[in-house]
Short mmCIF file of C-alpha atoms in Angstrom, two decimals:
data_model
loop_
_atom_site.label_atom_id
_atom_site.label_comp_id
_atom_site.label_asym_id
_atom_site.label_seq_id
_atom_site.Cartn_x
_atom_site.Cartn_y
_atom_site.Cartn_z
CA UNK A 851 94.17 -20.68 134.37
CA UNK A 852 92.16 -23.42 132.85
CA UNK A 853 89.38 -25.16 135.10
CA UNK A 854 90.08 -28.77 135.94
CA UNK A 855 88.26 -31.58 133.37
CA UNK A 856 85.26 -32.82 134.42
CA UNK A 857 85.26 -36.27 134.68
CA UNK A 858 82.69 -38.35 136.08
CA UNK A 859 83.41 -41.74 138.01
CA UNK A 860 81.25 -44.55 138.22
CA UNK A 861 81.85 -47.96 140.48
CA UNK A 862 80.16 -50.78 138.99
CA UNK A 863 81.28 -53.43 141.81
CA UNK A 864 81.23 -57.40 140.67
CA UNK A 865 80.38 -56.97 137.80
CA UNK A 866 80.77 -59.93 135.01
CA UNK A 867 82.97 -58.81 132.05
CA UNK A 868 80.47 -59.44 129.39
CA UNK A 869 78.09 -56.33 130.77
CA UNK A 870 81.07 -54.09 132.64
CA UNK A 871 82.54 -54.67 127.88
CA UNK A 872 78.30 -53.78 127.18
CA UNK A 873 78.45 -50.30 129.15
CA UNK A 874 81.81 -49.76 128.66
CA UNK A 875 81.57 -49.88 124.74
CA UNK A 876 78.12 -47.95 124.69
CA UNK A 877 79.69 -45.09 126.48
CA UNK A 878 82.78 -44.93 123.69
CA UNK A 879 80.77 -45.82 121.40
CA UNK A 880 78.71 -42.59 122.22
CA UNK A 881 81.71 -40.42 122.34
CA UNK A 882 82.81 -41.55 119.08
CA UNK A 883 79.03 -40.29 116.96
CA UNK A 884 80.24 -37.28 118.72
CA UNK A 885 76.78 -38.35 120.70
CA UNK A 886 78.18 -37.06 124.35
CA UNK A 887 80.55 -35.87 125.63
CA UNK A 888 80.59 -37.27 129.35
CA UNK A 889 85.10 -37.91 130.10
CA UNK A 890 84.16 -41.22 132.17
CA UNK A 891 86.27 -43.20 133.91
CA UNK A 892 84.56 -46.63 135.15
CA UNK A 893 86.28 -49.52 137.49
CA UNK A 894 85.65 -52.20 138.53
CA UNK A 895 85.92 -56.31 139.94
CA UNK A 896 85.64 -59.55 137.93
CA UNK A 897 84.72 -62.87 138.75
CA UNK A 898 87.88 -64.92 136.83
CA UNK A 899 88.16 -63.73 133.71
CA UNK A 900 90.79 -64.14 130.86
CA UNK A 901 91.00 -61.56 127.76
CA UNK A 902 92.99 -61.88 125.03
CA UNK A 903 93.68 -59.46 123.66
CA UNK A 904 94.97 -58.26 119.93
CA UNK A 905 98.24 -59.35 119.65
CA UNK A 906 97.73 -61.78 122.07
CA UNK A 907 97.67 -66.27 121.48
CA UNK A 908 95.77 -68.73 122.98
CA UNK A 909 98.83 -70.67 122.67
CA UNK A 910 98.94 -68.24 126.30
CA UNK A 911 95.83 -69.91 127.81
CA UNK A 912 97.97 -72.72 129.69
CA UNK A 913 95.41 -74.42 132.01
CA UNK A 914 93.06 -77.33 130.02
CA UNK A 915 89.35 -76.05 129.02
CA UNK A 916 88.37 -78.57 132.18
CA UNK A 917 91.06 -77.19 134.26
CA UNK A 918 89.43 -73.50 133.42
CA UNK A 919 86.34 -74.76 133.72
CA UNK A 920 86.14 -76.10 137.13
CA UNK A 921 87.29 -73.66 138.33
CA UNK A 922 84.46 -71.14 136.89
CA UNK A 923 86.87 -69.19 135.13
CA UNK A 924 85.37 -67.37 131.06
CA UNK A 925 87.49 -66.11 128.10
CA UNK A 926 87.35 -63.50 126.39
CA UNK A 927 88.97 -62.14 122.52
CA UNK A 928 88.95 -58.39 123.45
CA UNK A 929 89.70 -55.34 121.72
CA UNK A 930 92.67 -53.62 123.58
CA UNK A 931 96.09 -54.04 123.23
CA UNK A 932 98.28 -56.67 124.11
CA UNK A 933 98.05 -60.94 124.93
CA UNK A 934 96.97 -62.72 127.59
CA UNK A 935 96.09 -61.64 130.99
CA UNK A 936 93.87 -61.90 133.72
CA UNK A 937 91.39 -60.22 135.92
CA UNK A 938 89.52 -62.20 139.03
CA UNK A 939 88.14 -60.48 142.45
CA UNK A 940 90.61 -58.65 144.79
CA UNK A 941 91.61 -57.21 141.61
CA UNK A 942 91.21 -53.25 140.61
CA UNK A 943 90.02 -52.52 137.35
CA UNK A 944 89.92 -49.38 135.48
CA UNK A 945 89.03 -48.40 132.12
CA UNK A 946 88.43 -44.73 131.34
CA UNK A 947 87.02 -43.71 128.56
CA UNK A 948 87.68 -40.65 127.79
CA UNK A 949 88.07 -38.37 125.19
CA UNK A 950 92.35 -36.70 124.94
CA UNK A 951 90.98 -33.38 123.77
CA UNK A 952 91.17 -32.11 127.45
CA UNK A 953 94.75 -33.87 128.04
CA UNK A 954 96.84 -33.14 125.51
CA UNK A 955 95.47 -35.96 122.84
CA UNK A 956 98.17 -37.95 123.16
CA UNK A 957 97.61 -41.55 123.44
CA UNK A 958 101.36 -41.96 124.84
CA UNK A 959 100.96 -39.23 127.11
CA UNK A 960 97.89 -40.59 128.67
CA UNK A 961 99.17 -43.98 129.32
CA UNK A 962 102.13 -43.00 131.13
CA UNK A 963 99.62 -41.27 133.45
CA UNK A 964 97.51 -44.12 133.65
CA UNK A 965 100.98 -45.66 134.49
CA UNK A 966 102.82 -43.44 136.99
CA UNK A 967 99.12 -42.51 139.05
CA UNK A 968 99.83 -46.06 140.06
CA UNK A 969 103.10 -45.68 140.29
CA UNK A 970 102.59 -42.91 143.09
CA UNK A 971 99.89 -44.94 144.86
CA UNK A 972 102.21 -47.58 145.78
CA UNK A 973 104.84 -44.99 145.87
CA UNK A 974 102.52 -44.26 149.18
CA UNK A 975 102.82 -47.27 150.80
CA UNK A 976 106.51 -47.60 150.92
CA UNK A 977 106.54 -49.66 147.35
CA UNK A 978 109.55 -48.42 144.78
CA UNK A 979 107.20 -48.92 141.35
CA UNK A 980 109.23 -48.80 137.44
CA UNK A 981 108.16 -48.72 134.06
CA UNK A 982 110.49 -51.58 132.40
CA UNK A 983 111.25 -50.78 129.21
CA UNK A 984 109.66 -52.84 126.74
CA UNK A 985 107.37 -54.24 128.80
CA UNK A 986 104.06 -52.57 129.51
CA UNK A 987 101.92 -51.78 132.63
CA UNK A 988 104.29 -51.34 136.21
CA UNK A 989 106.20 -53.72 137.81
CA UNK A 990 108.22 -53.72 140.85
CA UNK A 991 111.78 -55.08 140.19
CA UNK A 992 110.75 -58.33 137.90
CA UNK A 993 107.09 -58.65 139.02
CA UNK A 994 104.18 -56.97 137.67
CA UNK A 995 101.06 -55.41 139.87
CA UNK A 996 99.50 -53.59 136.89
CA UNK A 997 98.45 -54.49 133.86
CA UNK A 998 97.66 -51.87 131.01
CA UNK A 999 95.96 -52.23 128.05
CA UNK A 1000 93.93 -50.02 125.86
CA UNK A 1001 92.13 -48.97 122.94
CA UNK A 1002 92.15 -45.87 121.26
CA UNK A 1003 89.84 -45.38 118.44
CA UNK A 1004 89.71 -41.31 116.67
CA UNK A 1005 86.44 -40.21 116.78
CA UNK A 1006 85.33 -37.40 113.76
CA UNK A 1007 86.64 -34.20 115.43
CA UNK A 1008 90.87 -35.70 116.01
CA UNK A 1009 90.17 -36.39 119.10
CA UNK A 1010 91.75 -39.81 120.43
CA UNK A 1011 89.02 -41.54 122.67
CA UNK A 1012 90.48 -44.24 125.43
CA UNK A 1013 88.74 -47.86 126.17
CA UNK A 1014 90.25 -50.25 128.40
CA UNK A 1015 92.73 -49.38 130.57
CA UNK A 1016 94.61 -50.94 133.16
CA UNK A 1017 94.14 -53.23 136.56
CA UNK A 1018 95.82 -53.37 139.24
CA UNK A 1019 96.19 -56.36 141.59
CA UNK A 1020 95.34 -55.47 145.24
CA UNK A 1021 94.61 -58.65 146.27
CA UNK A 1022 94.52 -61.08 143.61
CA UNK A 1023 94.34 -64.86 144.50
CA UNK A 1024 97.98 -64.75 142.50
CA UNK A 1025 97.64 -69.10 142.44
CA UNK A 1026 94.34 -67.90 139.13
CA UNK A 1027 97.81 -66.82 137.09
CA UNK A 1028 98.80 -70.05 136.56
CA UNK A 1029 96.80 -70.81 134.07
CA UNK A 1030 97.86 -68.21 132.46
CA UNK A 1031 101.84 -66.91 130.56
CA UNK A 1032 100.66 -63.17 131.64
CA UNK A 1033 100.89 -61.59 129.30
CA UNK A 1034 102.86 -63.39 126.97
CA UNK A 1035 105.92 -62.48 129.16
CA UNK A 1036 107.51 -65.56 130.42
CA UNK A 1037 110.49 -64.88 133.16
CA UNK A 1038 108.54 -62.25 135.14
CA UNK A 1039 106.09 -63.19 137.53
CA UNK A 1040 103.32 -61.39 139.03
CA UNK A 1041 102.50 -59.72 142.27
CA UNK A 1042 99.87 -58.06 144.67
CA UNK A 1043 99.52 -55.22 147.18
CA UNK A 1044 98.66 -57.38 149.67
CA UNK A 1045 102.03 -59.31 148.68
CA UNK A 1046 103.97 -57.59 148.67
CA UNK A 1047 102.82 -55.90 152.11
CA UNK A 1048 101.92 -58.38 153.42
CA UNK A 1049 98.87 -57.74 154.67
CA UNK A 1050 95.09 -57.30 153.92
CA UNK A 1051 94.48 -55.10 151.25
CA UNK A 1052 91.01 -53.62 150.26
CA UNK A 1053 89.74 -52.84 146.61
CA UNK A 1054 87.30 -50.03 147.70
CA UNK A 1055 90.66 -48.36 149.40
CA UNK A 1056 93.12 -48.11 146.91
CA UNK A 1057 90.14 -47.67 144.69
CA UNK A 1058 90.29 -43.84 146.63
CA UNK A 1059 93.90 -43.99 146.15
CA UNK A 1060 94.39 -44.35 142.63
CA UNK A 1061 90.67 -41.37 141.77
CA UNK A 1062 92.97 -38.83 143.68
CA UNK A 1063 96.65 -39.56 141.91
CA UNK A 1064 94.07 -39.74 138.98
CA UNK A 1065 92.93 -36.28 139.62
CA UNK A 1066 96.14 -34.99 140.21
CA UNK A 1067 98.15 -36.51 136.58
CA UNK A 1068 94.57 -35.28 134.55
CA UNK A 1069 94.52 -32.13 136.09
CA UNK A 1070 90.90 -33.10 136.63
CA UNK A 1071 88.05 -32.86 139.13
CA UNK A 1072 86.57 -36.35 139.87
CA UNK A 1073 82.54 -36.52 140.51
CA UNK A 1074 81.03 -39.96 141.89
CA UNK A 1075 78.07 -41.24 139.42
CA UNK A 1076 75.50 -43.94 141.31
CA UNK A 1077 75.27 -46.26 138.81
CA UNK A 1078 72.11 -48.06 139.24
CA UNK A 1079 70.97 -44.69 138.94
CA UNK A 1080 72.92 -43.86 135.95
CA UNK A 1081 71.13 -46.94 134.15
CA UNK A 1082 67.15 -45.88 134.86
CA UNK A 1083 68.12 -42.74 133.36
CA UNK A 1084 69.67 -44.39 130.28
CA UNK A 1085 67.38 -47.03 130.70
#
């Protein structure tokens, strides 16, 4: 029986989008350049941020620039798939930066595994989540609880390298989604763990849930890496 793949698990805490993106891209570029083989998952919470994916349009931002400025939002165009989405406090963002050789080098399977780890974590709390045909992400009825927006590039040996990932609404301020048409979908809503359970929900607790299910879905073993020490070692 093959040994499980070891994946570094790095919690960045609450961090500006640009800083977290730079960390993620540095790790991705090292993998693409074959300069290291470390499989890594970053988790983070962002301050209020709207991102526009490669298939997106700024027309799906419906709040005025003045209103977004008043609420402290930033807007960024990014190279992930998908349209417009929101990140903010109370939302757990997971960025797997992996080379997919040990995981079958199958991009579709990678995305399904990300979705499934969320579906199984929600099931632990009695929430029956599903996929919807033609609508990426994880859904409770017609409300999205987790967005999926991955990006892959191929490195010299043919392996795909992943970046970006998923955003699970744990205790997110759902009113902030009114600033956009989430993912460009006008006839569906959004929800959160706290909203569905009608109780407080902890990002830290849900990170541990997703971590367990990541290990199960990817047949991996995760190791906690302290980011403050890791940052010093990279300096």
